[in-house]
Amino acid sequence: MKKTLYYTDHYEILLPVGHKFPMAKYRMVREALQRSDAARLHFEPAPLASAEVIELTHDAEYVRQFLGGTLSALAMRRIGFPWSEELVGRTLASVGATLCATTEALATGWGGTLAGGTHHAFRAEGSGFCVFNDIAVSICDAFSRGMVERAAVIDCDVHQGDGTAQIFEHDARVFTVSIHSKTNFPFRKQQSKLDIDLPDGAGDETYLCALDHALPQVYAFDPQVIIYQAGVDGLAGDTLGHLKLSHAGLRERDRRIFEAARARGVPIVVTIGGGYSIPVGPTVEAHANTYRAAADVFCI
């Protein structure tokens, strides 16, 4: 049976020339997977999340101002995108994709979105290319609907998941893990339930040892769903990363995470996270490999 992945590249944001954010990667990842894995994966455009669901996590006034285009110029600079109707559509679709993927995971064991992982968004402000925190929204929605009582976040982006950490800092129902570069953005770190700071230049062996340290603590928490922020910006040569992971190391990271979830019967949701290689080809390949790894483990 094919697994559905939800995508958002039907919404395009026009960014200034030279902007750091690789918007084209989302379409390129989908197209790469359609070429290589059409027998295992099905692709659907993500629906738009409602403001009401987003407000389970985010401050209602912040949500209203963003949707209406009345956030201050300073707030938009902190997010890193110019406001537009297209940005609103893509943002709502990104959250909608993770909501759909979470429902799919709880029903079938795993779900995926070719977007999301916007872990720098706080309750009442955005940051670092993140407007709303799709990870947190999906967890809060699952709680509100009585679908789960405990959730875990495994954040493997090279940048700490600071927004997610702060949103759930005092919530005993959520175990947040962030494995990230110590010296990289955000420079003011928040407190996850488990933070693993890696030194500049850390490679595959160091990274996988850190992951092996984290995974038993995740499962000791006994989560009923896991949200996996599968950033690939730890790849050697990434323009916004300080680590030196190889493609093989990232594939092994993904395999260990997926096999652990499958062995324990814990549903897992895959979000795309960061990746900023120039040219973008290595980032696209690394992201596509994550979904191939999931299909290898679950689509059997």
Coordinates of N, CA and C in Angstrom, one line a residue, residues 150-255:
R150 N 0.7 11.5 25.5 CA 2.1 11.8 25.6 C 2.7 11.9 24.2
A151 N 3.6 12.8 24.0 CA 4.2 12.9 22.7 C 5.7 13.3 22.9
A152 N 6.5 12.9 21.9 CA 7.9 13.3 21.9 C 8.3 13.9 20.6
V153 N 9.3 14.8 20.7 CA 9.8 15.5 19.5 C 11.3 15.1 19.4
I154 N 11.7 14.5 18.3 CA 13.1 14.3 18.0 C 13.6 15.3 17.0
D155 N 14.3 16.3 17.4 CA 14.7 17.4 16.5 C 16.2 17.2 16.1
C156 N 16.4 16.9 14.8 CA 17.8 16.7 14.3 C 18.3 17.7 13.4
D157 N 17.6 18.9 13.4 CA 18.1 20.0 12.6 C 19.4 20.5 13.3
V158 N 20.3 21.1 12.5 CA 21.5 21.6 13.0 C 21.3 22.8 14.0
H159 N 20.1 23.4 13.9 CA 19.8 24.5 14.8 C 18.8 24.0 15.8
Q160 N 19.1 24.5 17.1 CA 18.2 24.0 18.2 C 16.7 24.4 17.9
G161 N 15.9 23.4 18.3 CA 14.4 23.7 18.1 C 13.9 24.5 19.3
D162 N 14.3 25.8 19.3 CA 14.1 26.7 20.4 C 12.6 27.0 20.7
G163 N 11.9 27.2 19.6 CA 10.5 27.5 19.7 C 9.7 26.3 20.3
T164 N 10.0 25.2 19.8 CA 9.3 24.0 20.3 C 9.7 23.7 21.8
A165 N 11.0 23.9 22.1 CA 11.4 23.7 23.5 C 10.7 24.7 24.4
Q166 N 10.6 25.9 24.1 CA 9.9 26.9 25.0 C 8.4 26.6 25.1
I167 N 7.8 26.3 24.0 CA 6.3 26.0 24.0 C 6.0 24.9 25.0
F168 N 6.9 23.9 25.0 CA 6.6 22.7 25.8 C 7.5 22.6 27.1
E169 N 8.2 23.7 27.4 CA 9.1 23.6 28.5 C 8.5 23.1 29.8
H170 N 7.3 23.6 30.1 CA 6.6 23.2 31.4 C 5.5 22.2 31.2
D171 N 5.4 21.6 30.0 CA 4.4 20.6 29.7 C 4.9 19.2 29.9
A172 N 4.5 18.5 31.0 CA 5.0 17.2 31.3 C 4.6 16.1 30.3
R173 N 3.6 16.5 29.4 CA 3.1 15.5 28.4 C 4.0 15.4 27.2
V174 N 5.0 16.3 27.1 CA 5.8 16.3 25.9 C 7.3 16.2 26.2
F175 N 8.0 15.3 25.6 CA 9.4 15.2 25.8 C 10.1 15.7 24.5
T176 N 10.9 16.8 24.7 CA 11.5 17.4 23.5 C 13.0 17.1 23.5
V177 N 13.5 16.6 22.4 CA 15.0 16.3 22.2 C 15.5 17.2 21.1
S178 N 16.6 17.8 21.3 CA 17.2 18.6 20.2 C 18.7 18.3 20.2
I179 N 19.2 17.7 19.0 CA 20.6 17.4 18.8 C 21.1 18.5 17.7
H180 N 21.9 19.4 18.1 CA 22.2 20.5 17.3 C 23.7 21.0 17.5
S181 N 24.0 21.9 16.6 CA 25.3 22.6 16.8 C 25.3 23.6 17.9
K182 N 26.3 23.5 18.8 CA 26.4 24.4 19.9 C 26.6 25.8 19.6
T183 N 27.3 26.1 18.5 CA 27.7 27.5 18.2 C 26.8 28.2 17.2
N184 N 25.8 27.4 16.7 CA 25.0 27.9 15.6 C 23.7 28.6 16.1
F185 N 23.0 29.3 15.2 CA 21.7 29.9 15.5 C 20.8 28.8 16.1
P186 N 19.9 29.2 17.1 CA 19.8 30.4 17.8 C 20.9 30.6 18.8
F187 N 21.4 31.8 18.9 CA 22.5 32.1 19.8 C 22.1 32.1 21.3
R188 N 20.8 32.4 21.5 CA 20.2 32.3 22.8 C 19.4 31.0 22.9
K189 N 19.9 29.9 23.4 CA 19.2 28.6 23.4 C 18.1 28.6 24.4
Q190 N 17.1 27.8 24.2 CA 16.1 27.5 25.1 C 16.3 26.1 25.8
Q191 N 15.5 25.7 26.7 CA 15.7 24.5 27.4 C 14.7 23.4 26.9
S192 N 15.3 22.5 26.1 CA 14.5 21.3 25.8 C 14.6 20.3 27.0
K193 N 13.8 19.3 26.9 CA 13.9 18.3 28.0 C 15.2 17.6 27.9
L194 N 15.8 17.4 26.7 CA 17.1 16.9 26.5 C 17.7 17.7 25.3
D195 N 18.8 18.4 25.6 CA 19.6 19.1 24.6 C 21.0 18.5 24.5
I196 N 21.4 18.2 23.3 CA 22.7 17.7 23.0 C 23.4 18.7 22.1
D197 N 24.4 19.4 22.6 CA 25.1 20.4 21.9 C 26.4 19.7 21.2
L198 N 26.5 19.8 19.9 CA 27.6 19.2 19.3 C 28.7 20.3 18.9
P199 N 29.9 19.9 18.9 CA 31.0 20.9 18.6 C 31.1 21.1 17.1
D200 N 31.6 22.3 16.7 CA 31.8 22.5 15.3 C 32.7 21.4 14.7
G201 N 32.2 21.0 13.5 CA 33.0 20.0 12.7 C 32.7 18.6 13.1
A202 N 31.7 18.4 14.0 CA 31.4 17.0 14.4 C 30.9 16.2 13.2
G203 N 31.3 15.0 13.1 CA 31.0 14.1 11.9 C 30.1 13.0 12.3
D204 N 30.0 12.0 11.4 CA 29.0 10.9 11.6 C 29.1 10.2 12.9
E205 N 30.3 9.8 13.3 CA 30.5 9.0 14.5 C 30.0 9.7 15.7
T206 N 30.4 11.0 15.9 CA 30.0 11.8 17.0 C 28.5 11.9 17.0
Y207 N 27.9 12.2 15.9 CA 26.5 12.5 15.8 C 25.7 11.2 16.1
L208 N 26.1 10.1 15.6 CA 25.3 8.8 15.8 C 25.5 8.4 17.3
C209 N 26.6 8.7 17.9 CA 26.7 8.4 19.3 C 25.7 9.2 20.1
A210 N 25.6 10.5 19.7 CA 24.6 11.4 20.4 C 23.2 10.8 20.2
L211 N 22.9 10.4 19.0 CA 21.6 9.9 18.8 C 21.3 8.6 19.6
D212 N 22.3 7.7 19.7 CA 22.2 6.5 20.5 C 22.0 6.8 22.0
H213 N 22.5 7.9 22.4 CA 22.3 8.4 23.8 C 20.9 8.9 24.0
A214 N 20.4 9.5 23.0 CA 19.1 10.2 23.1 C 17.9 9.2 23.0
L215 N 18.0 8.2 22.1 CA 16.8 7.4 21.8 C 16.3 6.6 23.0
P216 N 17.1 6.0 23.8 CA 16.6 5.3 25.0 C 15.8 6.2 25.9
Q217 N 16.2 7.5 26.0 CA 15.5 8.4 26.9 C 14.1 8.8 26.3
V218 N 14.1 8.9 25.0 CA 12.8 9.1 24.3 C 11.8 8.0 24.6
Y219 N 12.3 6.8 24.5 CA 11.3 5.6 24.7 C 11.1 5.3 26.2
A220 N 12.0 5.8 27.1 CA 11.7 5.7 28.5 C 10.5 6.6 28.9
F221 N 10.3 7.6 28.1 CA 9.1 8.5 28.3 C 7.8 7.9 27.9
D222 N 7.9 6.8 27.1 CA 6.7 6.1 26.6 C 5.8 7.0 25.8
P223 N 6.3 7.6 24.7 CA 5.4 8.5 23.9 C 4.4 7.7 23.1
Q224 N 3.3 8.3 22.8 CA 2.3 7.6 22.0 C 2.4 8.1 20.5
V225 N 3.2 9.2 20.3 CA 3.5 9.6 18.9 C 4.8 10.4 19.0
I226 N 5.6 10.3 17.9 CA 6.9 11.0 17.8 C 6.8 11.9 16.6
I227 N 7.2 13.2 16.8 CA 7.3 14.1 15.6 C 8.8 14.2 15.4
Y228 N 9.3 13.9 14.2 CA 10.7 13.9 13.8 C 11.0 15.1 12.9
Q229 N 11.8 16.0 13.4 CA 12.2 17.1 12.6 C 13.5 16.7 12.0
A230 N 13.4 16.3 10.7 CA 14.5 15.6 10.0 C 15.4 16.6 9.1
G231 N 15.8 17.7 9.7 CA 16.6 18.6 9.0 C 17.9 18.0 8.5
V232 N 18.4 18.4 7.4 CA 19.6 17.9 6.8 C 20.7 18.9 6.7
D233 N 20.6 20.0 7.5 CA 21.5 21.1 7.4 C 22.8 20.8 8.2
G234 N 22.9 19.6 8.8 CA 24.2 19.2 9.4 C 25.1 18.6 8.3
L235 N 24.6 18.5 7.1 CA 25.4 17.9 6.0 C 26.7 18.8 5.8
A236 N 27.8 18.1 5.6 CA 29.0 18.9 5.3 C 28.9 19.8 4.1
G237 N 29.3 21.0 4.3 CA 29.2 22.0 3.2 C 27.9 22.8 3.2
D238 N 26.9 22.5 4.1 CA 25.7 23.3 4.2 C 26.1 24.7 4.6
T239 N 25.5 25.7 3.9 CA 25.9 27.1 4.2 C 25.5 27.6 5.5
L240 N 24.5 27.0 6.2 CA 24.1 27.5 7.5 C 24.4 26.5 8.6
G241 N 25.2 25.5 8.3 CA 25.5 24.4 9.3 C 27.0 24.5 9.7
H242 N 27.2 23.9 10.9 CA 28.6 23.9 11.4 C 29.1 22.4 11.5
L243 N 28.3 21.5 11.1 CA 28.7 20.1 11.2 C 29.2 19.5 9.9
K244 N 29.7 18.3 10.0 CA 30.3 17.6 8.8 C 29.7 16.2 8.6
L245 N 28.4 16.1 8.6 CA 27.8 14.8 8.3 C 27.9 14.5 6.9
S246 N 28.0 13.2 6.6 CA 27.9 12.7 5.2 C 26.5 12.3 4.8
H247 N 26.3 12.0 3.6 CA 25.0 11.5 3.2 C 24.8 10.1 3.8
A248 N 25.8 9.3 3.9 CA 25.7 8.0 4.5 C 25.4 8.1 6.0
G249 N 26.0 9.1 6.7 CA 25.7 9.4 8.1 C 24.2 9.8 8.3
L250 N 23.7 10.7 7.4 CA 22.3 11.1 7.5 C 21.4 9.9 7.3
R251 N 21.7 9.1 6.3 CA 20.9 7.9 6.0 C 20.8 7.0 7.2
E252 N 22.0 6.8 7.9 CA 22.0 6.0 9.1 C 21.3 6.6 10.2
R253 N 21.4 7.9 10.4 CA 20.5 8.6 11.4 C 19.1 8.3 11.2
D254 N 18.6 8.4 10.0 CA 17.2 8.2 9.7 C 16.8 6.7 9.9
R255 N 17.6 5.8 9.5 CA 17.3 4.4 9.6 C 17.2 4.0 11.1

